[in-house]
Amino acid sequence: KNFDGEYLLTYLKETISQSMDENDSINIMIAYDDIEIASDNWTSCSEANLDTLFAKVMKRSFPTYSYFQPLMSKAAEFINKSSGNPEVVVFSNTDEINLGVNDKEALAGEILSMFKNQSKLHFVDLDNVNSLVYNYNYNSGNGYYETQLQSLYEKMSNETAGNLYYLRYHDIK
């Protein structure tokens, strides 16, 4: 919300072109009104290929609702057909998964079970608008604030040795 998708994708393309070369491979999936997949296969990160991939997924508005779960399902389907140790980077701006901590952990477990074991999941939480949520652990007596989906992303990134990044706490550029 309040984040320009075209800017994000342009910045992502620029970052990929600076940090990867034709020996690296990538694919892009974006949730619009349906799941848009830039390629049926991993694609070399040459400049021409990046232009082609991003042309297929840019120039449309992001929806105002979440396709997080169908997108993760499609990503798992694609990854599980791949060889090697693929990594997934998820950019998310959703706050629409309104679950308690235990239910978020259960959902994270369900999503993780869709991916083959060596897949590494990274999350970039772009939600910088919504209020933090206060959670209280009755067993330990400790309370803490977190973003809407922090515990969901944490469980999935921690269990796969991935990374978790919050726009709320860092600038993109």
PDB file of C-alpha atoms in Angstrom:
ATOM      1  CA  LYS A   1       0.000   0.000   0.000  1.00  0.00           C
ATOM      2  CA  ASN A   2       1.233   3.464  -0.888  1.00  0.00           C
ATOM      3  CA  PHE A   3       4.077   1.816  -2.783  1.00  0.00           C
ATOM      4  CA  ASP A   4       4.601   2.156  -6.514  1.00  0.00           C
ATOM      5  CA  GLY A   5       4.890  -1.276  -8.140  1.00  0.00           C
ATOM      6  CA  GLU A   6       6.603  -0.014 -11.262  1.00  0.00           C
ATOM      7  CA  TYR A   7       9.305   1.633  -9.141  1.00  0.00           C
ATOM      8  CA  LEU A   8       9.797  -1.582  -7.165  1.00  0.00           C
ATOM      9  CA  LEU A   9      10.117  -3.728 -10.290  1.00  0.00           C
ATOM     10  CA  THR A  10      12.439  -1.230 -11.990  1.00  0.00           C
ATOM     11  CA  TYR A  11      14.636  -1.147  -8.898  1.00  0.00           C
ATOM     12  CA  LEU A  12      14.585  -4.958  -8.687  1.00  0.00           C
ATOM     13  CA  LYS A  13      15.639  -5.245 -12.334  1.00  0.00           C
ATOM     14  CA  GLU A  14      18.462  -2.747 -11.769  1.00  0.00           C
ATOM     15  CA  THR A  15      19.648  -4.620  -8.668  1.00  0.00           C
ATOM     16  CA  ILE A  16      19.569  -7.997 -10.425  1.00  0.00           C
ATOM     17  CA  SER A  17      21.485  -6.679 -13.436  1.00  0.00           C
ATOM     18  CA  GLN A  18      24.190  -5.254 -11.137  1.00  0.00           C
ATOM     19  CA  SER A  19      24.553  -8.301  -8.896  1.00  0.00           C
ATOM     20  CA  MET A  20      24.026 -11.230 -11.271  1.00  0.00           C
ATOM     21  CA  ASP A  21      25.388 -12.251 -14.643  1.00  0.00           C
ATOM     22  CA  GLU A  22      24.490 -14.654 -17.452  1.00  0.00           C
ATOM     23  CA  ASN A  23      25.715 -17.582 -15.319  1.00  0.00           C
ATOM     24  CA  ASP A  24      22.891 -16.918 -12.840  1.00  0.00           C
ATOM     25  CA  SER A  25      19.284 -17.843 -13.520  1.00  0.00           C
ATOM     26  CA  ILE A  26      16.030 -16.230 -12.467  1.00  0.00           C
ATOM     27  CA  ASN A  27      12.308 -16.344 -12.915  1.00  0.00           C
ATOM     28  CA  ILE A  28       9.673 -13.855 -11.784  1.00  0.00           C
ATOM     29  CA  MET A  29       6.123 -14.487 -10.588  1.00  0.00           C
ATOM     30  CA  ILE A  30       3.760 -11.678  -9.708  1.00  0.00           C
ATOM     31  CA  ALA A  31       0.227 -11.793  -8.396  1.00  0.00           C
ATOM     32  CA  TYR A  32      -2.051  -9.468 -10.323  1.00  0.00           C
ATOM     33  CA  ASP A  33      -5.650 -10.578 -10.947  1.00  0.00           C
ATOM     34  CA  ASP A  34      -3.985 -13.877 -11.754  1.00  0.00           C
ATOM     35  CA  ILE A  35      -0.483 -15.222 -11.248  1.00  0.00           C
ATOM     36  CA  GLU A  36       1.809 -13.877 -13.961  1.00  0.00           C
ATOM     37  CA  ILE A  37       4.893 -16.019 -14.623  1.00  0.00           C
ATOM     38  CA  ALA A  38       7.621 -14.405 -16.719  1.00  0.00           C
ATOM     39  CA  SER A  39       8.982 -17.725 -18.008  1.00  0.00           C
ATOM     40  CA  ASP A  40       8.210 -21.431 -17.905  1.00  0.00           C
ATOM     41  CA  ASN A  41      11.856 -22.099 -17.017  1.00  0.00           C
ATOM     42  CA  TRP A  42      14.803 -20.539 -15.243  1.00  0.00           C
ATOM     43  CA  THR A  43      16.246 -17.843 -17.483  1.00  0.00           C
ATOM     44  CA  SER A  44      19.847 -16.645 -17.687  1.00  0.00           C
ATOM     45  CA  CYS A  45      20.357 -13.151 -16.262  1.00  0.00           C
ATOM     46  CA  SER A  46      21.715 -11.609 -19.451  1.00  0.00           C
ATOM     47  CA  GLU A  47      20.623  -8.031 -20.112  1.00  0.00           C
ATOM     48  CA  ALA A  48      18.406  -9.097 -23.025  1.00  0.00           C
ATOM     49  CA  ASN A  49      16.743 -11.839 -20.963  1.00  0.00           C
ATOM     50  CA  LEU A  50      16.099  -9.472 -18.047  1.00  0.00           C
ATOM     51  CA  ASP A  51      14.485  -7.000 -20.465  1.00  0.00           C
ATOM     52  CA  THR A  52      12.229  -9.781 -21.774  1.00  0.00           C
ATOM     53  CA  LEU A  53      11.317 -11.124 -18.325  1.00  0.00           C
ATOM     54  CA  PHE A  54      10.484  -7.746 -16.838  1.00  0.00           C
ATOM     55  CA  ALA A  55       8.558  -6.639 -19.939  1.00  0.00           C
ATOM     56  CA  LYS A  56       6.217  -9.583 -19.327  1.00  0.00           C
ATOM     57  CA  VAL A  57       5.438  -8.621 -15.737  1.00  0.00           C
ATOM     58  CA  MET A  58       5.568  -4.812 -15.691  1.00  0.00           C
ATOM     59  CA  LYS A  59       3.154  -2.033 -16.597  1.00  0.00           C
ATOM     60  CA  ARG A  60       0.177  -3.183 -14.609  1.00  0.00           C
ATOM     61  CA  SER A  61      -1.170  -2.085 -11.257  1.00  0.00           C
ATOM     62  CA  PHE A  62      -0.859  -4.386  -8.302  1.00  0.00           C
ATOM     63  CA  PRO A  63      -4.218  -5.462  -6.864  1.00  0.00           C
ATOM     64  CA  THR A  64      -5.437  -4.058  -3.573  1.00  0.00           C
ATOM     65  CA  TYR A  65      -6.055  -7.552  -2.202  1.00  0.00           C
ATOM     66  CA  SER A  66      -3.749 -10.455  -1.434  1.00  0.00           C
ATOM     67  CA  TYR A  67      -2.854 -13.386  -3.661  1.00  0.00           C
ATOM     68  CA  PHE A  68      -0.121 -14.476  -1.254  1.00  0.00           C
ATOM     69  CA  GLN A  69      -1.190 -18.083  -0.782  1.00  0.00           C
ATOM     70  CA  PRO A  70      -1.857 -18.882  -4.485  1.00  0.00           C
ATOM     71  CA  LEU A  71       1.441 -17.180  -5.377  1.00  0.00           C
ATOM     72  CA  MET A  72       3.361 -19.304  -2.862  1.00  0.00           C
ATOM     73  CA  SER A  73       1.669 -22.408  -4.239  1.00  0.00           C
ATOM     74  CA  LYS A  74       2.716 -21.535  -7.814  1.00  0.00           C
ATOM     75  CA  ALA A  75       6.247 -20.738  -6.652  1.00  0.00           C
ATOM     76  CA  ALA A  76       6.497 -24.125  -4.895  1.00  0.00           C
ATOM     77  CA  GLU A  77       5.194 -25.890  -8.007  1.00  0.00           C
ATOM     78  CA  PHE A  78       7.856 -24.190 -10.148  1.00  0.00           C
ATOM     79  CA  ILE A  79      10.679 -24.700  -7.622  1.00  0.00           C
ATOM     80  CA  ASN A  80       9.879 -28.366  -7.057  1.00  0.00           C
ATOM     81  CA  LYS A  81      10.368 -29.055 -10.778  1.00  0.00           C
ATOM     82  CA  SER A  82      13.838 -27.480 -10.574  1.00  0.00           C
ATOM     83  CA  SER A  83      17.157 -29.065  -9.794  1.00  0.00           C
ATOM     84  CA  GLY A  84      19.818 -27.660  -7.526  1.00  0.00           C
ATOM     85  CA  ASN A  85      19.213 -25.476  -4.495  1.00  0.00           C
ATOM     86  CA  PRO A  86      16.840 -22.743  -5.626  1.00  0.00           C
ATOM     87  CA  GLU A  87      16.115 -19.667  -3.572  1.00  0.00           C
ATOM     88  CA  VAL A  88      12.851 -17.744  -3.487  1.00  0.00           C
ATOM     89  CA  VAL A  89      12.635 -14.022  -2.742  1.00  0.00           C
ATOM     90  CA  VAL A  90       9.104 -12.953  -1.841  1.00  0.00           C
ATOM     91  CA  PHE A  91       8.167  -9.274  -1.924  1.00  0.00           C
ATOM     92  CA  SER A  92       4.947  -8.821  -0.004  1.00  0.00           C
ATOM     93  CA  ASN A  93       2.840  -5.852   0.937  1.00  0.00           C
ATOM     94  CA  THR A  94      -0.108  -7.758   2.309  1.00  0.00           C
ATOM     95  CA  ASP A  95      -1.631  -7.380   5.732  1.00  0.00           C
ATOM     96  CA  GLU A  96      -4.729  -9.402   4.891  1.00  0.00           C
ATOM     97  CA  ILE A  97      -3.786 -12.676   6.545  1.00  0.00           C
ATOM     98  CA  ASN A  98      -5.541 -11.974   9.809  1.00  0.00           C
ATOM     99  CA  LEU A  99      -4.483 -14.910  11.978  1.00  0.00           C
ATOM    100  CA  GLY A 100      -3.293 -15.366  15.522  1.00  0.00           C
ATOM    101  CA  VAL A 101       0.315 -16.345  16.224  1.00  0.00           C
ATOM    102  CA  ASN A 102      -0.404 -20.096  16.404  1.00  0.00           C
ATOM    103  CA  ASP A 103      -2.439 -20.003  13.186  1.00  0.00           C
ATOM    104  CA  LYS A 104       0.323 -18.040  11.427  1.00  0.00           C
ATOM    105  CA  GLU A 105       2.805 -20.702  12.483  1.00  0.00           C
ATOM    106  CA  ALA A 106       0.481 -23.421  11.182  1.00  0.00           C
ATOM    107  CA  LEU A 107       0.090 -21.576   7.857  1.00  0.00           C
ATOM    108  CA  ALA A 108       3.866 -21.147   7.637  1.00  0.00           C
ATOM    109  CA  GLY A 109       4.248 -24.893   8.206  1.00  0.00           C
ATOM    110  CA  GLU A 110       1.749 -25.648   5.437  1.00  0.00           C
ATOM    111  CA  ILE A 111       3.557 -23.347   3.002  1.00  0.00           C
ATOM    112  CA  LEU A 112       6.965 -24.786   3.916  1.00  0.00           C
ATOM    113  CA  SER A 113       5.692 -28.313   3.345  1.00  0.00           C
ATOM    114  CA  MET A 114       4.911 -27.382  -0.287  1.00  0.00           C
ATOM    115  CA  PHE A 115       8.588 -26.649  -1.059  1.00  0.00           C
ATOM    116  CA  LYS A 116      11.316 -29.238  -1.415  1.00  0.00           C
ATOM    117  CA  ASN A 117      13.620 -29.279   1.605  1.00  0.00           C
ATOM    118  CA  GLN A 118      16.651 -27.470   0.209  1.00  0.00           C
ATOM    119  CA  SER A 119      14.672 -24.423  -0.964  1.00  0.00           C
ATOM    120  CA  LYS A 120      15.658 -21.217   0.806  1.00  0.00           C
ATOM    121  CA  LEU A 121      12.915 -18.600   1.337  1.00  0.00           C
ATOM    122  CA  HIS A 122      13.670 -14.887   1.725  1.00  0.00           C
ATOM    123  CA  PHE A 123      11.005 -12.268   2.488  1.00  0.00           C
ATOM    124  CA  VAL A 124      10.907  -8.542   1.856  1.00  0.00           C
ATOM    125  CA  ASP A 125       8.005  -7.063   3.827  1.00  0.00           C
ATOM    126  CA  LEU A 126       7.019  -3.819   2.101  1.00  0.00           C
ATOM    127  CA  ASP A 127       4.226  -2.970   4.543  1.00  0.00           C
ATOM    128  CA  ASN A 128       5.324   0.342   5.994  1.00  0.00           C
ATOM    129  CA  VAL A 129       1.884   1.840   6.580  1.00  0.00           C
ATOM    130  CA  ASN A 130      -0.066  -0.371   8.956  1.00  0.00           C
ATOM    131  CA  SER A 131       0.223  -0.260  12.710  1.00  0.00           C
ATOM    132  CA  LEU A 132       2.339  -2.741  14.575  1.00  0.00           C
ATOM    133  CA  VAL A 133       0.479  -5.520  16.390  1.00  0.00           C
ATOM    134  CA  TYR A 134       1.041  -6.260  20.076  1.00  0.00           C
ATOM    135  CA  ASN A 135       1.327  -9.940  20.931  1.00  0.00           C
ATOM    136  CA  TYR A 136       1.473 -11.317  24.430  1.00  0.00           C
ATOM    137  CA  ASN A 137       2.887 -14.711  25.327  1.00  0.00           C
ATOM    138  CA  TYR A 138       0.931 -15.948  28.349  1.00  0.00           C
ATOM    139  CA  ASN A 139       3.421 -18.742  29.032  1.00  0.00           C
ATOM    140  CA  SER A 140       6.453 -16.463  29.345  1.00  0.00           C
ATOM    141  CA  GLY A 141       4.629 -13.312  30.410  1.00  0.00           C
ATOM    142  CA  ASN A 142       6.397 -11.315  27.696  1.00  0.00           C
ATOM    143  CA  GLY A 143       4.785  -9.053  25.162  1.00  0.00           C
ATOM    144  CA  TYR A 144       6.177  -7.654  21.933  1.00  0.00           C
ATOM    145  CA  TYR A 145       5.240  -5.606  18.892  1.00  0.00           C
ATOM    146  CA  GLU A 146       5.551  -6.962  15.381  1.00  0.00           C
ATOM    147  CA  THR A 147       4.412  -6.184  11.862  1.00  0.00           C
ATOM    148  CA  GLN A 148       1.181  -7.820  10.723  1.00  0.00           C
ATOM    149  CA  LEU A 149       2.893 -10.889   9.267  1.00  0.00           C
ATOM    150  CA  GLN A 150       6.270 -10.867  11.009  1.00  0.00           C
ATOM    151  CA  SER A 151       5.860 -14.206  12.781  1.00  0.00           C
ATOM    152  CA  LEU A 152       4.681 -15.837   9.524  1.00  0.00           C
ATOM    153  CA  TYR A 153       7.676 -14.594   7.528  1.00  0.00           C
ATOM    154  CA  GLU A 154      10.090 -15.281  10.410  1.00  0.00           C
ATOM    155  CA  LYS A 155       9.078 -18.915  10.697  1.00  0.00           C
ATOM    156  CA  MET A 156       9.473 -19.547   6.976  1.00  0.00           C
ATOM    157  CA  SER A 157      12.758 -17.671   6.580  1.00  0.00           C
ATOM    158  CA  ASN A 158      14.307 -19.074   9.781  1.00  0.00           C
ATOM    159  CA  GLU A 159      13.457 -22.676   8.962  1.00  0.00           C
ATOM    160  CA  THR A 160      14.984 -22.379   5.489  1.00  0.00           C
ATOM    161  CA  ALA A 161      18.035 -20.267   6.504  1.00  0.00           C
ATOM    162  CA  GLY A 162      16.585 -17.374   4.505  1.00  0.00           C
ATOM    163  CA  ASN A 163      16.573 -13.658   5.226  1.00  0.00           C
ATOM    164  CA  LEU A 164      13.851 -11.282   6.325  1.00  0.00           C
ATOM    165  CA  TYR A 165      13.919  -7.580   5.404  1.00  0.00           C
ATOM    166  CA  TYR A 166      11.473  -4.867   6.486  1.00  0.00           C
ATOM    167  CA  LEU A 167      10.930  -1.703   4.475  1.00  0.00           C
ATOM    168  CA  ARG A 168       9.481  -0.235   7.674  1.00  0.00           C
ATOM    169  CA  TYR A 169      12.958  -0.167   9.212  1.00  0.00           C
ATOM    170  CA  HIS A 170      15.149   0.396   6.126  1.00  0.00           C
ATOM    171  CA  ASP A 171      15.104   2.514   2.983  1.00  0.00           C
ATOM    172  CA  ILE A 172      15.186   0.761  -0.366  1.00  0.00           C
ATOM    173  CA  LYS A 173      17.492   3.314  -1.949  1.00  0.00           C
TER     174      LYS A 173
END
